[in-house]
PDB file of C-alpha atoms in Angstrom:
ATOM      1  CA  UNK A  19      -0.113   0.034  -0.059  1.00 48.00           C
ATOM      2  CA  UNK A  20       2.798   2.340   0.447  1.00 47.00           C
ATOM      3  CA  UNK A  21       3.341   2.332  -3.210  1.00 52.00           C
ATOM      4  CA  UNK A  22      -0.226   3.222  -3.936  1.00 52.00           C
ATOM      5  CA  UNK A  23      -0.015   6.023  -1.425  1.00 54.00           C
ATOM      6  CA  UNK A  24       3.246   7.356  -3.212  1.00 53.00           C
ATOM      7  CA  UNK A  25       1.655   6.949  -6.580  1.00 50.00           C
ATOM      8  CA  UNK A  26      -1.442   8.990  -5.520  1.00 49.00           C
ATOM      9  CA  UNK A  27       0.733  11.713  -4.065  1.00 51.00           C
ATOM     10  CA  UNK A  28       2.837  11.858  -7.213  1.00 50.00           C
ATOM     11  CA  UNK A  29      -0.388  11.993  -9.202  1.00 50.00           C
ATOM     12  CA  UNK A  30      -1.503  14.818  -6.986  1.00 50.00           C
ATOM     13  CA  UNK A  31       1.711  16.628  -7.283  1.00 48.00           C
ATOM     14  CA  UNK A  32       1.668  16.338 -11.175  1.00 53.00           C
ATOM     15  CA  UNK A  33      -1.741  17.925 -11.277  1.00 52.00           C
ATOM     16  CA  UNK A  34      -0.637  20.857  -9.175  1.00 49.00           C
ATOM     17  CA  UNK A  35       1.758  23.628 -10.379  1.00 52.00           C
ATOM     18  CA  UNK A  36       5.557  23.425  -9.684  1.00 55.00           C
ATOM     19  CA  UNK A  37       5.476  25.878  -6.851  1.00 55.00           C
ATOM     20  CA  UNK A  38       2.499  24.320  -5.266  1.00 62.00           C
ATOM     21  CA  UNK A  39       4.066  20.839  -5.847  1.00 54.00           C
ATOM     22  CA  UNK A  40       7.093  21.863  -3.988  1.00 56.00           C
ATOM     23  CA  UNK A  41       5.040  23.109  -1.117  1.00 60.00           C
ATOM     24  CA  UNK A  42       3.078  19.873  -1.065  1.00 56.00           C
ATOM     25  CA  UNK A  43       6.588  17.874  -1.219  1.00 58.00           C
ATOM     26  CA  UNK A  44       7.878  20.227   1.696  1.00 51.00           C
ATOM     27  CA  UNK A  45       4.789  19.633   3.620  1.00 60.00           C
ATOM     28  CA  UNK A  46       5.376  15.859   3.262  1.00 66.00           C
ATOM     29  CA  UNK A  47       8.807  15.922   4.240  1.00 86.00           C
ATOM     30  CA  UNK A  48       9.598  17.349   7.859  1.00 90.00           C
ATOM     31  CA  UNK A  49      13.449  17.767   7.320  1.00 92.00           C
ATOM     32  CA  UNK A  50      12.661  19.608   4.169  1.00 91.00           C
ATOM     33  CA  UNK A  51      10.343  21.922   6.123  1.00 91.00           C
ATOM     34  CA  UNK A  52      13.354  22.642   8.522  1.00 93.00           C
ATOM     35  CA  UNK A  53      15.635  23.176   5.673  1.00 93.00           C
ATOM     36  CA  UNK A  54      13.264  25.651   3.916  1.00 94.00           C
ATOM     37  CA  UNK A  55      12.746  27.524   7.055  1.00 93.00           C
ATOM     38  CA  UNK A  56      16.551  27.891   7.738  1.00 94.00           C
ATOM     39  CA  UNK A  57      17.034  29.020   4.166  1.00 95.00           C
ATOM     40  CA  UNK A  58      14.315  31.722   4.628  1.00 95.00           C
ATOM     41  CA  UNK A  59      15.798  32.835   7.853  1.00 96.00           C
ATOM     42  CA  UNK A  60      19.291  32.920   6.342  1.00 95.00           C
ATOM     43  CA  UNK A  61      17.813  35.025   3.461  1.00 96.00           C
ATOM     44  CA  UNK A  62      16.112  37.349   6.100  1.00 96.00           C
ATOM     45  CA  UNK A  63      19.255  37.502   8.134  1.00 95.00           C
ATOM     46  CA  UNK A  64      21.442  38.444   5.124  1.00 95.00           C
ATOM     47  CA  UNK A  65      19.077  41.134   4.138  1.00 95.00           C
ATOM     48  CA  UNK A  66      18.981  42.529   7.542  1.00 95.00           C
ATOM     49  CA  UNK A  67      23.009  42.314   7.730  1.00 92.00           C
ATOM     50  CA  UNK A  68      23.124  44.450   4.258  1.00 95.00           C
ATOM     51  CA  UNK A  69      20.630  46.969   5.827  1.00 95.00           C
ATOM     52  CA  UNK A  70      22.621  47.209   9.069  1.00 94.00           C
ATOM     53  CA  UNK A  71      26.022  47.412   7.062  1.00 92.00           C
ATOM     54  CA  UNK A  72      24.521  50.447   5.050  1.00 92.00           C
ATOM     55  CA  UNK A  73      23.406  52.223   8.117  1.00 91.00           C
ATOM     56  CA  UNK A  74      26.693  51.415   9.755  1.00 90.00           C
ATOM     57  CA  UNK A  75      28.470  52.966   6.864  1.00 88.00           C
ATOM     58  CA  UNK A  76      26.289  55.931   6.891  1.00 86.00           C
ATOM     59  CA  UNK A  77      26.899  56.552  10.580  1.00 83.00           C
ATOM     60  CA  UNK A  78      30.650  56.038  10.103  1.00 82.00           C
ATOM     61  CA  UNK A  79      30.668  58.654   7.295  1.00 79.00           C
ATOM     62  CA  UNK A  80      28.581  61.070   9.546  1.00 75.00           C
ATOM     63  CA  UNK A  81      30.926  60.471  12.317  1.00 74.00           C
ATOM     64  CA  UNK A  82      33.986  61.214  10.179  1.00 72.00           C
ATOM     65  CA  UNK A  83      32.452  64.430   8.511  1.00 75.00           C
ATOM     66  CA  UNK A  84      30.052  65.345  11.321  1.00 72.00           C
ATOM     67  CA  UNK A  85      32.658  65.534  13.812  1.00 73.00           C
ATOM     68  CA  UNK A  86      34.884  68.064  12.064  1.00 77.00           C
ATOM     69  CA  UNK A  87      31.747  70.054  11.016  1.00 78.00           C
ATOM     70  CA  UNK A  88      30.782  70.195  14.961  1.00 80.00           C
ATOM     71  CA  UNK A  89      34.385  71.057  15.764  1.00 82.00           C
ATOM     72  CA  UNK A  90      34.458  73.836  13.260  1.00 83.00           C
ATOM     73  CA  UNK A  91      31.201  75.107  14.551  1.00 85.00           C
ATOM     74  CA  UNK A  92      32.319  74.957  18.256  1.00 87.00           C
ATOM     75  CA  UNK A  93      35.538  76.766  17.412  1.00 88.00           C
ATOM     76  CA  UNK A  94      33.652  79.538  15.527  1.00 88.00           C
ATOM     77  CA  UNK A  95      31.402  79.843  18.336  1.00 88.00           C
ATOM     78  CA  UNK A  96      34.286  80.038  20.807  1.00 89.00           C
ATOM     79  CA  UNK A  97      35.712  82.863  18.658  1.00 90.00           C
ATOM     80  CA  UNK A  98      32.434  84.733  18.592  1.00 90.00           C
ATOM     81  CA  UNK A  99      31.823  84.768  22.380  1.00 90.00           C
ATOM     82  CA  UNK A 100      34.349  87.751  23.103  1.00 91.00           C
ATOM     83  CA  UNK A 101      32.711  89.899  20.373  1.00 91.00           C
ATOM     84  CA  UNK A 102      29.167  88.927  21.472  1.00 91.00           C
ATOM     85  CA  UNK A 103      30.063  89.663  25.169  1.00 91.00           C
ATOM     86  CA  UNK A 104      31.442  93.086  24.117  1.00 91.00           C
ATOM     87  CA  UNK A 105      28.296  93.873  22.206  1.00 93.00           C
ATOM     88  CA  UNK A 106      26.053  92.827  25.184  1.00 93.00           C
ATOM     89  CA  UNK A 107      28.203  95.085  27.510  1.00 92.00           C
ATOM     90  CA  UNK A 108      27.942  97.970  25.080  1.00 92.00           C
ATOM     91  CA  UNK A 109      24.234  97.490  24.656  1.00 93.00           C
ATOM     92  CA  UNK A 110      23.819  97.497  28.499  1.00 93.00           C
ATOM     93  CA  UNK A 111      25.924 100.843  28.495  1.00 93.00           C
ATOM     94  CA  UNK A 112      23.756 102.251  25.895  1.00 94.00           C
ATOM     95  CA  UNK A 113      20.589 101.170  27.735  1.00 95.00           C
ATOM     96  CA  UNK A 114      21.945 102.845  31.028  1.00 94.00           C
ATOM     97  CA  UNK A 115      22.928 106.046  29.211  1.00 95.00           C
ATOM     98  CA  UNK A 116      19.473 106.088  27.634  1.00 95.00           C
ATOM     99  CA  UNK A 117      17.785 105.669  30.945  1.00 94.00           C
ATOM    100  CA  UNK A 118      19.920 108.495  32.443  1.00 95.00           C
ATOM    101  CA  UNK A 119      19.087 110.684  29.465  1.00 95.00           C
ATOM    102  CA  UNK A 120      15.463 110.002  30.072  1.00 95.00           C
ATOM    103  CA  UNK A 121      15.595 110.786  33.569  1.00 95.00           C
ATOM    104  CA  UNK A 122      17.460 113.967  32.891  1.00 95.00           C
ATOM    105  CA  UNK A 123      14.879 114.833  30.124  1.00 95.00           C
ATOM    106  CA  UNK A 124      12.012 114.363  32.451  1.00 95.00           C
ATOM    107  CA  UNK A 125      13.609 116.378  35.177  1.00 95.00           C
ATOM    108  CA  UNK A 126      14.128 119.188  32.540  1.00 95.00           C
ATOM    109  CA  UNK A 127      10.682 119.005  31.332  1.00 95.00           C
ATOM    110  CA  UNK A 128       9.298 119.359  34.911  1.00 95.00           C
ATOM    111  CA  UNK A 129      11.464 122.377  35.444  1.00 95.00           C
ATOM    112  CA  UNK A 130      10.474 123.839  32.143  1.00 95.00           C
ATOM    113  CA  UNK A 131       6.914 123.365  32.895  1.00 95.00           C
ATOM    114  CA  UNK A 132       7.382 125.032  36.462  1.00 94.00           C
ATOM    115  CA  UNK A 133       9.275 127.928  34.769  1.00 94.00           C
ATOM    116  CA  UNK A 134       6.560 128.280  32.160  1.00 95.00           C
ATOM    117  CA  UNK A 135       3.890 128.246  34.901  1.00 94.00           C
ATOM    118  CA  UNK A 136       5.950 131.040  36.800  1.00 95.00           C
ATOM    119  CA  UNK A 137       6.480 133.210  33.765  1.00 95.00           C
ATOM    120  CA  UNK A 138       2.773 133.103  32.888  1.00 95.00           C
ATOM    121  CA  UNK A 139       1.896 134.178  36.449  1.00 94.00           C
ATOM    122  CA  UNK A 140       4.486 136.991  36.147  1.00 94.00           C
ATOM    123  CA  UNK A 141       3.038 137.991  32.774  1.00 95.00           C
ATOM    124  CA  UNK A 142      -0.492 138.039  34.032  1.00 94.00           C
ATOM    125  CA  UNK A 143       0.447 140.034  37.065  1.00 94.00           C
ATOM    126  CA  UNK A 144       2.338 142.557  34.791  1.00 94.00           C
ATOM    127  CA  UNK A 145      -0.650 142.598  32.300  1.00 94.00           C
ATOM    128  CA  UNK A 146      -3.001 143.497  35.153  1.00 93.00           C
ATOM    129  CA  UNK A 147      -0.645 146.243  36.472  1.00 93.00           C
ATOM    130  CA  UNK A 148      -0.218 147.488  32.948  1.00 94.00           C
ATOM    131  CA  UNK A 149      -3.956 147.508  32.462  1.00 93.00           C
ATOM    132  CA  UNK A 150      -4.279 149.505  35.787  1.00 91.00           C
ATOM    133  CA  UNK A 151      -1.645 152.087  34.696  1.00 91.00           C
ATOM    134  CA  UNK A 152      -2.988 152.160  31.186  1.00 92.00           C
ATOM    135  CA  UNK A 153      -6.451 153.020  32.563  1.00 90.00           C
ATOM    136  CA  UNK A 154      -5.110 155.702  34.920  1.00 87.00           C
ATOM    137  CA  UNK A 155      -2.920 157.189  32.085  1.00 87.00           C
ATOM    138  CA  UNK A 156      -6.013 157.264  29.774  1.00 90.00           C
ATOM    139  CA  UNK A 157      -7.844 159.140  32.503  1.00 87.00           C
ATOM    140  CA  UNK A 158      -5.094 161.501  33.007  1.00 85.00           C
ATOM    141  CA  UNK A 159      -4.690 162.300  29.460  1.00 87.00           C
ATOM    142  CA  UNK A 160      -8.397 162.826  29.012  1.00 86.00           C
ATOM    143  CA  UNK A 161      -8.269 165.359  32.074  1.00 84.00           C
ATOM    144  CA  UNK A 162      -5.188 167.000  30.678  1.00 82.00           C
ATOM    145  CA  UNK A 163      -6.809 167.381  27.136  1.00 86.00           C
ATOM    146  CA  UNK A 164      -9.882 169.080  28.799  1.00 83.00           C
ATOM    147  CA  UNK A 165      -7.460 171.159  30.861  1.00 78.00           C
ATOM    148  CA  UNK A 166      -5.546 172.294  27.855  1.00 79.00           C
ATOM    149  CA  UNK A 167      -8.815 173.039  25.924  1.00 80.00           C
ATOM    150  CA  UNK A 168     -10.077 175.076  28.754  1.00 75.00           C
ATOM    151  CA  UNK A 169      -6.982 177.040  29.151  1.00 73.00           C
ATOM    152  CA  UNK A 170      -6.709 177.822  25.514  1.00 72.00           C
ATOM    153  CA  UNK A 171     -10.072 179.099  25.559  1.00 74.00           C
ATOM    154  CA  UNK A 172      -9.488 181.442  28.531  1.00 65.00           C
ATOM    155  CA  UNK A 173     -12.003 179.855  30.691  1.00 57.00           C
ATOM    156  CA  UNK A 174      -9.870 179.110  33.746  1.00 51.00           C
ATOM    157  CA  UNK A 175     -12.895 179.536  35.941  1.00 55.00           C
ATOM    158  CA  UNK A 176     -15.078 177.083  34.024  1.00 58.00           C
ATOM    159  CA  UNK A 177     -12.260 174.356  34.056  1.00 57.00           C
ATOM    160  CA  UNK A 178     -11.832 174.509  37.754  1.00 60.00           C
ATOM    161  CA  UNK A 179     -15.594 173.591  38.170  1.00 62.00           C
ATOM    162  CA  UNK A 180     -15.282 170.262  36.069  1.00 68.00           C
ATOM    163  CA  UNK A 181     -14.815 166.876  37.362  1.00 69.00           C
ATOM    164  CA  UNK A 182     -11.350 166.717  35.466  1.00 70.00           C
ATOM    165  CA  UNK A 183      -9.824 168.880  38.326  1.00 72.00           C
ATOM    166  CA  UNK A 184      -9.420 166.273  40.967  1.00 77.00           C
ATOM    167  CA  UNK A 185      -7.907 163.739  38.549  1.00 76.00           C
ATOM    168  CA  UNK A 186      -5.423 166.514  37.284  1.00 76.00           C
ATOM    169  CA  UNK A 187      -4.645 167.364  40.794  1.00 78.00           C
ATOM    170  CA  UNK A 188      -3.813 163.696  41.657  1.00 79.00           C
ATOM    171  CA  UNK A 189      -1.739 163.410  38.372  1.00 78.00           C
ATOM    172  CA  UNK A 190       0.221 166.614  39.419  1.00 77.00           C
ATOM    173  CA  UNK A 191       0.842 165.178  42.911  1.00 78.00           C
ATOM    174  CA  UNK A 192       1.973 161.682  41.884  1.00 77.00           C
ATOM    175  CA  UNK A 193       4.148 163.244  38.914  1.00 74.00           C
ATOM    176  CA  UNK A 194       7.874 162.805  39.241  1.00 71.00           C
ATOM    177  CA  UNK A 195       8.592 165.020  36.319  1.00 71.00           C
ATOM    178  CA  UNK A 196       7.745 168.219  38.156  1.00 73.00           C
ATOM    179  CA  UNK A 197       9.880 169.816  40.868  1.00 79.00           C
ATOM    180  CA  UNK A 198       8.383 170.562  44.168  1.00 78.00           C
ATOM    181  CA  UNK A 199       8.149 174.396  43.697  1.00 81.00           C
ATOM    182  CA  UNK A 200       6.477 173.913  40.260  1.00 76.00           C
ATOM    183  CA  UNK A 201       4.135 171.377  41.579  1.00 75.00           C
ATOM    184  CA  UNK A 202       3.081 173.694  44.414  1.00 79.00           C
ATOM    185  CA  UNK A 203       2.376 176.617  41.967  1.00 76.00           C
ATOM    186  CA  UNK A 204       0.143 174.287  39.780  1.00 73.00           C
ATOM    187  CA  UNK A 205      -1.717 172.854  42.763  1.00 74.00           C
ATOM    188  CA  UNK A 206      -2.195 176.421  44.033  1.00 74.00           C
ATOM    189  CA  UNK A 207      -3.684 177.391  40.636  1.00 67.00           C
ATOM    190  CA  UNK A 208      -6.162 174.363  40.895  1.00 63.00           C
TER     191      UNK A 208
END
């Protein structure tokens, strides 16, 4: 019967394609199964080894070139450190100077505002004094015009009875342009 079994297996294998036939044969023989498995593992390990070798070569290339690049970068950074520190110190000095200038400007602005307020107050006071003097001068001028007009007409008695006489009298008393004797004569006339 073993031959009948073998013949049936061969017939079944003949009907299948070659790859399927190999699978059937491999399934039939346990040793062949192990060998096929080992061959598949060997291919897989070889492929992984190639991949690892490629990665290792890339890494070694990076180590060779990357190391020099990093060293050059570090050296360049070390050379820049003093200049960057100097720039930082200069910037800090500029900031301190700017703060000092700002403080001075604020103090000057406050002083200028105070001076302007004081000057405005003085101008207002002077303006008020000027307005009072001008009003008094206008009154005095008007009184003198009336006195002159009356004197020119020869109406000395009429002038002395007007309301301008007290104003003229005050003007003459305050006037520093007249000497005391002249002042007394004019006041005696009025």
